[in-house]
C-alpha positions as a LaTeX table, in Angstrom:
\begin{tabular}{lrrr}
\hline
Residue & $x$ (\AA) & $y$ (\AA) & $z$ (\AA) \\
\hline
Met1 & $-87.92$ & $-236.95$ & $-39.82$ \\
Asp2 & $-84.61$ & $-237.97$ & $-38.78$ \\
Leu3 & $-83.59$ & $-238.65$ & $-35.40$ \\
Lys4 & $-80.63$ & $-235.83$ & $-36.01$ \\
Lys5 & $-83.34$ & $-232.82$ & $-37.23$ \\
Lys6 & $-85.85$ & $-234.06$ & $-34.25$ \\
Ala7 & $-82.60$ & $-233.40$ & $-32.65$ \\
Leu8 & $-81.77$ & $-230.11$ & $-33.70$ \\
Ile9 & $-85.63$ & $-229.26$ & $-33.20$ \\
Phe10 & $-85.45$ & $-230.25$ & $-29.62$ \\
Leu11 & $-82.45$ & $-228.36$ & $-28.93$ \\
Arg12 & $-83.88$ & $-225.07$ & $-30.75$ \\
Thr13 & $-87.04$ & $-224.90$ & $-29.15$ \\
Asn14 & $-84.79$ & $-225.78$ & $-25.73$ \\
Pro15 & $-82.48$ & $-223.39$ & $-25.48$ \\
His16 & $-80.95$ & $-224.10$ & $-21.95$ \\
Phe17 & $-81.03$ & $-227.73$ & $-22.21$ \\
Gly18 & $-78.18$ & $-228.39$ & $-24.87$ \\
Pro19 & $-75.62$ & $-225.77$ & $-22.74$ \\
Ala20 & $-77.00$ & $-227.52$ & $-19.30$ \\
Met21 & $-75.73$ & $-230.98$ & $-20.45$ \\
Leu22 & $-72.31$ & $-229.52$ & $-22.10$ \\
Leu23 & $-71.94$ & $-228.31$ & $-18.55$ \\
Phe24 & $-72.48$ & $-231.71$ & $-16.92$ \\
Cys25 & $-69.99$ & $-233.33$ & $-19.32$ \\
Leu26 & $-67.47$ & $-230.85$ & $-18.44$ \\
Gly27 & $-67.79$ & $-230.99$ & $-15.03$ \\
Gly28 & $-67.76$ & $-235.09$ & $-15.44$ \\
Ile29 & $-64.40$ & $-234.58$ & $-17.03$ \\
Phe30 & $-63.22$ & $-231.91$ & $-14.64$ \\
Leu31 & $-64.04$ & $-234.50$ & $-11.89$ \\
Thr32 & $-61.71$ & $-236.93$ & $-12.76$ \\
Thr33 & $-58.80$ & $-235.13$ & $-11.87$ \\
Ser34 & $-58.92$ & $-233.50$ & $-8.25$ \\
Arg35 & $-56.40$ & $-231.01$ & $-9.68$ \\
Phe36 & $-59.64$ & $-229.39$ & $-11.18$ \\
Ala37 & $-62.41$ & $-230.06$ & $-8.41$ \\
Ile38 & $-63.21$ & $-226.74$ & $-7.94$ \\
Val39 & $-63.88$ & $-226.12$ & $-11.50$ \\
Ser40 & $-66.00$ & $-229.37$ & $-11.90$ \\
Gly41 & $-68.14$ & $-228.07$ & $-9.18$ \\
Ala42 & $-68.44$ & $-224.56$ & $-10.63$ \\
Leu43 & $-69.52$ & $-226.67$ & $-13.78$ \\
Phe44 & $-72.36$ & $-228.31$ & $-12.11$ \\
Gly45 & $-73.54$ & $-225.74$ & $-10.39$ \\
Ala46 & $-73.88$ & $-223.65$ & $-13.87$ \\
Gly47 & $-75.31$ & $-226.35$ & $-15.39$ \\
Ala48 & $-77.54$ & $-227.05$ & $-12.26$ \\
Ser49 & $-79.03$ & $-223.65$ & $-13.11$ \\
Leu50 & $-79.18$ & $-223.71$ & $-16.58$ \\
Leu51 & $-81.05$ & $-227.05$ & $-16.40$ \\
Gly52 & $-83.56$ & $-225.21$ & $-13.85$ \\
Ala53 & $-84.12$ & $-222.67$ & $-16.22$ \\
Trp54 & $-85.06$ & $-225.19$ & $-19.03$ \\
Ile55 & $-87.39$ & $-226.97$ & $-16.67$ \\
Ser56 & $-88.87$ & $-223.56$ & $-15.83$ \\
Asp57 & $-89.41$ & $-222.71$ & $-19.22$ \\
Phe58 & $-90.37$ & $-226.25$ & $-20.48$ \\
Asn59 & $-93.47$ & $-226.35$ & $-17.42$ \\
Thr60 & $-94.22$ & $-222.46$ & $-18.65$ \\
Arg61 & $-94.45$ & $-223.89$ & $-22.25$ \\
Lys62 & $-96.49$ & $-226.72$ & $-21.52$ \\
Arg63 & $-99.29$ & $-224.58$ & $-19.36$ \\
Glu64 & $-99.68$ & $-221.96$ & $-22.17$ \\
Ser65 & $-100.14$ & $-224.81$ & $-24.43$ \\
Ser66 & $-102.64$ & $-226.74$ & $-22.41$ \\
Ala67 & $-104.73$ & $-223.39$ & $-21.38$ \\
Lys68 & $-104.49$ & $-222.43$ & $-25.78$ \\
Ile69 & $-105.89$ & $-225.67$ & $-26.10$ \\
Gln70 & $-108.56$ & $-225.29$ & $-23.26$ \\
Lys71 & $-109.44$ & $-222.13$ & $-24.76$ \\
Asp72 & $-109.81$ & $-222.97$ & $-28.28$ \\
Glu73 & $-111.67$ & $-225.95$ & $-26.79$ \\
Asp74 & $-114.22$ & $-223.74$ & $-24.82$ \\
Ala75 & $-114.43$ & $-221.39$ & $-28.14$ \\
Val76 & $-115.73$ & $-224.19$ & $-30.35$ \\
Gln77 & $-118.77$ & $-225.05$ & $-27.46$ \\
Tyr78 & $-119.38$ & $-221.56$ & $-26.94$ \\
Leu79 & $-119.83$ & $-220.87$ & $-31.36$ \\
Thr80 & $-121.42$ & $-223.96$ & $-31.87$ \\
Pro81 & $-125.41$ & $-223.43$ & $-31.47$ \\
Glu82 & $-124.75$ & $-220.27$ & $-33.35$ \\
Leu83 & $-123.40$ & $-222.11$ & $-36.25$ \\
Leu84 & $-125.90$ & $-224.91$ & $-36.19$ \\
Arg85 & $-128.32$ & $-222.32$ & $-36.65$ \\
Thr86 & $-127.25$ & $-220.50$ & $-39.30$ \\
Ile87 & $-126.49$ & $-223.87$ & $-41.22$ \\
Val88 & $-130.32$ & $-225.13$ & $-40.49$ \\
Arg89 & $-131.72$ & $-221.94$ & $-42.00$ \\
Val90 & $-129.26$ & $-222.67$ & $-45.12$ \\
Leu91 & $-130.72$ & $-226.07$ & $-45.50$ \\
Lys92 & $-133.73$ & $-224.60$ & $-45.34$ \\
Ile93 & $-133.33$ & $-222.01$ & $-48.06$ \\
Gln94 & $-131.61$ & $-224.24$ & $-50.51$ \\
Glu95 & $-134.78$ & $-226.62$ & $-49.94$ \\
Arg96 & $-137.07$ & $-223.80$ & $-51.03$ \\
Ala97 & $-134.94$ & $-222.54$ & $-53.70$ \\
Ile98 & $-134.31$ & $-226.08$ & $-55.49$ \\
Ile99 & $-137.97$ & $-226.90$ & $-55.21$ \\
Asn100 & $-139.02$ & $-222.98$ & $-56.83$ \\
Tyr101 & $-136.58$ & $-223.56$ & $-59.25$ \\
Ser102 & $-137.59$ & $-226.91$ & $-60.74$ \\
Ala103 & $-141.64$ & $-225.40$ & $-60.68$ \\
Asn104 & $-140.25$ & $-222.54$ & $-62.63$ \\
Ala105 & $-138.65$ & $-224.24$ & $-65.11$ \\
Ser106 & $-141.11$ & $-226.70$ & $-65.69$ \\
Glu107 & $-143.51$ & $-223.72$ & $-66.27$ \\
Asn108 & $-140.72$ & $-222.20$ & $-68.66$ \\
Asn109 & $-141.19$ & $-225.91$ & $-70.71$ \\
Lys110 & $-144.97$ & $-225.50$ & $-70.67$ \\
Asn111 & $-144.80$ & $-221.83$ & $-72.27$ \\
Gly112 & $-141.77$ & $-222.79$ & $-74.57$ \\
Glu113 & $-138.92$ & $-220.85$ & $-75.34$ \\
Leu114 & $-138.76$ & $-217.75$ & $-73.11$ \\
Arg115 & $-139.17$ & $-214.83$ & $-75.47$ \\
Leu116 & $-138.30$ & $-211.28$ & $-75.37$ \\
Pro117 & $-140.23$ & $-208.75$ & $-74.03$ \\
Leu118 & $-140.62$ & $-211.25$ & $-71.37$ \\
Asn119 & $-144.82$ & $-211.52$ & $-70.13$ \\
Pro120 & $-144.47$ & $-208.95$ & $-67.17$ \\
Asn121 & $-146.32$ & $-211.22$ & $-64.66$ \\
Ile122 & $-143.40$ & $-213.84$ & $-65.10$ \\
His123 & $-142.93$ & $-213.53$ & $-61.31$ \\
Asn124 & $-146.45$ & $-214.55$ & $-60.64$ \\
Leu125 & $-147.10$ & $-217.56$ & $-62.72$ \\
Val126 & $-145.43$ & $-219.94$ & $-60.58$ \\
Lys127 & $-146.59$ & $-219.20$ & $-56.53$ \\
Leu128 & $-145.52$ & $-221.30$ & $-54.26$ \\
Gly129 & $-146.07$ & $-219.01$ & $-51.15$ \\
Asp130 & $-142.20$ & $-218.36$ & $-50.46$ \\
Leu131 & $-141.41$ & $-214.72$ & $-49.41$ \\
Lys132 & $-138.21$ & $-212.69$ & $-49.84$ \\
Glu133 & $-137.74$ & $-212.83$ & $-46.64$ \\
Asp134 & $-137.48$ & $-216.50$ & $-46.32$ \\
Phe135 & $-134.55$ & $-216.57$ & $-48.31$ \\
Ile136 & $-132.22$ & $-214.13$ & $-46.39$ \\
Pro137 & $-130.09$ & $-216.14$ & $-44.49$ \\
His138 & $-129.31$ & $-216.06$ & $-40.18$ \\
Leu139 & $-126.20$ & $-214.15$ & $-39.91$ \\
Pro140 & $-124.08$ & $-214.52$ & $-37.05$ \\
Leu141 & $-124.43$ & $-212.21$ & $-34.23$ \\
Leu142 & $-121.28$ & $-213.50$ & $-32.28$ \\
Tyr143 & $-118.94$ & $-213.65$ & $-35.20$ \\
Pro144 & $-116.30$ & $-211.81$ & $-35.49$ \\
Asn145 & $-116.46$ & $-209.57$ & $-32.22$ \\
Thr146 & $-116.88$ & $-211.71$ & $-29.51$ \\
Ser147 & $-113.53$ & $-212.63$ & $-27.55$ \\
Gln148 & $-114.11$ & $-216.61$ & $-28.44$ \\
Phe149 & $-113.32$ & $-216.24$ & $-31.80$ \\
Lys150 & $-109.94$ & $-215.14$ & $-31.19$ \\
Asp151 & $-109.24$ & $-218.07$ & $-29.25$ \\
Leu152 & $-109.73$ & $-220.58$ & $-32.45$ \\
Ser153 & $-106.85$ & $-222.11$ & $-33.86$ \\
Gly154 & $-105.95$ & $-220.73$ & $-37.42$ \\
Asn155 & $-107.83$ & $-223.39$ & $-39.44$ \\
Lys156 & $-110.84$ & $-223.30$ & $-37.26$ \\
Ala157 & $-110.77$ & $-219.68$ & $-37.77$ \\
Ile158 & $-110.50$ & $-219.57$ & $-41.16$ \\
Lys159 & $-113.03$ & $-221.79$ & $-41.93$ \\
Leu160 & $-115.52$ & $-220.00$ & $-40.38$ \\
Val161 & $-114.68$ & $-216.97$ & $-41.80$ \\
Leu162 & $-115.31$ & $-218.83$ & $-45.14$ \\
Tyr163 & $-118.67$ & $-220.03$ & $-44.31$ \\
Tyr164 & $-119.77$ & $-216.49$ & $-42.85$ \\
Asp165 & $-118.45$ & $-214.58$ & $-45.66$ \\
Ser166 & $-120.74$ & $-216.96$ & $-47.97$ \\
Leu167 & $-123.93$ & $-216.18$ & $-45.99$ \\
Phe168 & $-123.63$ & $-212.31$ & $-46.72$ \\
Glu169 & $-123.00$ & $-213.08$ & $-50.53$ \\
Leu170 & $-126.28$ & $-214.95$ & $-50.21$ \\
Glu171 & $-128.05$ & $-212.40$ & $-48.59$ \\
Met172 & $-127.00$ & $-209.59$ & $-50.61$ \\
Phe173 & $-128.18$ & $-211.48$ & $-53.90$ \\
Val174 & $-131.73$ & $-211.86$ & $-52.41$ \\
Lys175 & $-131.52$ & $-208.42$ & $-51.73$ \\
Asp176 & $-130.74$ & $-207.11$ & $-54.77$ \\
Trp177 & $-132.28$ & $-209.42$ & $-57.36$ \\
Trp178 & $-135.56$ & $-210.75$ & $-55.64$ \\
Arg179 & $-138.26$ & $-210.46$ & $-58.14$ \\
Arg180 & $-135.99$ & $-208.10$ & $-60.06$ \\
Glu181 & $-137.39$ & $-206.93$ & $-63.63$ \\
Gly182 & $-136.69$ & $-208.41$ & $-66.43$ \\
Gln183 & $-135.25$ & $-211.50$ & $-64.39$ \\
Val184 & $-136.20$ & $-214.95$ & $-65.36$ \\
Pro185 & $-137.61$ & $-216.70$ & $-61.86$ \\
Ser186 & $-136.04$ & $-219.92$ & $-62.66$ \\
Asn187 & $-132.64$ & $-218.38$ & $-63.04$ \\
Leu188 & $-132.71$ & $-216.27$ & $-59.86$ \\
Phe189 & $-133.85$ & $-219.62$ & $-57.67$ \\
Asn190 & $-131.05$ & $-221.42$ & $-59.70$ \\
Gln191 & $-128.33$ & $-218.97$ & $-58.50$ \\
Ile192 & $-130.08$ & $-218.53$ & $-55.05$ \\
Ser193 & $-130.01$ & $-222.38$ & $-54.64$ \\
His194 & $-126.13$ & $-222.32$ & $-55.92$ \\
Leu195 & $-125.23$ & $-220.10$ & $-53.38$ \\
Ser196 & $-127.05$ & $-221.64$ & $-50.73$ \\
Glu197 & $-125.35$ & $-224.93$ & $-51.85$ \\
Asn198 & $-121.95$ & $-223.22$ & $-51.97$ \\
Ser199 & $-122.41$ & $-221.92$ & $-48.23$ \\
Leu200 & $-123.57$ & $-225.72$ & $-47.29$ \\
Arg201 & $-119.99$ & $-227.05$ & $-48.36$ \\
Leu202 & $-118.06$ & $-224.66$ & $-46.52$ \\
Ala203 & $-120.35$ & $-225.57$ & $-43.59$ \\
Leu204 & $-119.20$ & $-229.23$ & $-43.63$ \\
Asp205 & $-115.34$ & $-228.24$ & $-44.00$ \\
Cys206 & $-116.32$ & $-226.15$ & $-40.95$ \\
Leu207 & $-118.10$ & $-228.44$ & $-38.97$ \\
Ala208 & $-115.39$ & $-231.23$ & $-39.86$ \\
Glu209 & $-112.58$ & $-228.92$ & $-38.62$ \\
Leu210 & $-114.45$ & $-227.82$ & $-35.59$ \\
Gly211 & $-115.00$ & $-231.46$ & $-34.77$ \\
Ile212 & $-119.02$ & $-230.84$ & $-35.01$ \\
Asn213 & $-121.24$ & $-233.57$ & $-35.76$ \\
His214 & $-124.59$ & $-232.79$ & $-34.09$ \\
Ser215 & $-127.72$ & $-235.29$ & $-34.36$ \\
Ile216 & $-130.38$ & $-233.78$ & $-32.42$ \\
Tyr217 & $-130.11$ & $-230.23$ & $-33.51$ \\
Asp218 & $-133.44$ & $-228.93$ & $-34.93$ \\
Ser219 & $-134.89$ & $-232.14$ & $-35.20$ \\
Pro220 & $-134.00$ & $-235.22$ & $-33.72$ \\
His221 & $-135.47$ & $-237.72$ & $-36.54$ \\
Thr222 & $-133.22$ & $-236.55$ & $-39.16$ \\
Gly223 & $-129.79$ & $-237.84$ & $-38.93$ \\
Thr224 & $-126.83$ & $-235.28$ & $-38.31$ \\
Val225 & $-126.23$ & $-232.36$ & $-39.53$ \\
Pro226 & $-123.39$ & $-232.99$ & $-42.27$ \\
Glu227 & $-125.90$ & $-236.12$ & $-43.56$ \\
Arg228 & $-128.47$ & $-233.46$ & $-43.71$ \\
Ile229 & $-126.18$ & $-231.36$ & $-46.02$ \\
Ser230 & $-125.01$ & $-234.44$ & $-47.92$ \\
Lys231 & $-128.42$ & $-235.12$ & $-48.79$ \\
Ala232 & $-129.46$ & $-231.50$ & $-49.56$ \\
Leu233 & $-126.58$ & $-231.27$ & $-52.08$ \\
Thr234 & $-127.40$ & $-234.75$ & $-53.63$ \\
Tyr235 & $-131.48$ & $-233.98$ & $-54.08$ \\
Ala236 & $-130.20$ & $-230.62$ & $-55.37$ \\
Ser237 & $-127.77$ & $-232.21$ & $-57.82$ \\
Gln238 & $-130.56$ & $-234.67$ & $-58.81$ \\
Thr239 & $-133.18$ & $-231.93$ & $-58.85$ \\
Arg240 & $-131.19$ & $-229.97$ & $-61.58$ \\
Glu241 & $-130.48$ & $-233.42$ & $-63.96$ \\
Arg242 & $-134.11$ & $-233.96$ & $-64.22$ \\
Cys243 & $-134.84$ & $-230.40$ & $-65.24$ \\
Tyr244 & $-132.34$ & $-230.18$ & $-67.73$ \\
Ala245 & $-133.56$ & $-233.62$ & $-69.04$ \\
Asp246 & $-137.49$ & $-232.16$ & $-69.03$ \\
Phe247 & $-136.14$ & $-229.28$ & $-70.74$ \\
Leu248 & $-134.24$ & $-231.32$ & $-73.38$ \\
Lys249 & $-137.45$ & $-233.98$ & $-74.25$ \\
Ala250 & $-139.62$ & $-230.38$ & $-73.99$ \\
Lys251 & $-137.23$ & $-229.10$ & $-76.82$ \\
Ser252 & $-137.19$ & $-232.20$ & $-78.91$ \\
Thr253 & $-140.90$ & $-232.60$ & $-78.83$ \\
Arg254 & $-141.90$ & $-228.36$ & $-79.19$ \\
Gln255 & $-142.78$ & $-227.77$ & $-83.11$ \\
Pro256 & $-141.07$ & $-225.44$ & $-84.95$ \\
Gly257 & $-142.07$ & $-221.74$ & $-84.64$ \\
Lys258 & $-144.35$ & $-222.47$ & $-81.71$ \\
\hline
\end{tabular}
């Protein structure tokens, strides 16, 4: 941005400053002649009045800006524990979902191609001890009604909204589709995993926007929360690649008609 544009922006945001300087300049010009000394004094007086108004307005805006920044920082500190609590829960959901997906995908390979009608006991072929409740995320209690949420800056609020909305989507899928008749367990766990990974990616964006990088939440020996998310996403991707490779291998070795 060139100097001219900067000057125009400054004058627009400080409307008292320009007229004050103009009055001072005119007062100085009239001061050079004793004939217009009275006019010069009046111009200086008007300029001083406008300058005082500008200083008062400038200080008010500075105080408001500082107060807004402080409220934003306080809001982040207030909302951080709940945010981290929900993220750690999603990390656990994602871990169990991808493990269940892998185990059920392996079972599919052992039993050959899935055929309709499905085995009525298909949901009981792999039991790892996980319950429906283990895959339901912790939903926020403070958001969106707490006054601190309204103190967040625009981008921070948007990131938080996107992340928390993804938790509601994950919750509804688990409640609607858990052990639904006619559905393949590996597909259901795969979708739970994808939804939880989407939440984790949004959580990464949210943490970065809010400047949160805690290293001792939940466990002091597992790295920062963003590091744990990145590792979880990498592990999920590698697990899916391995499962797909196992499927192709099983398919290539399967005898026709079996």
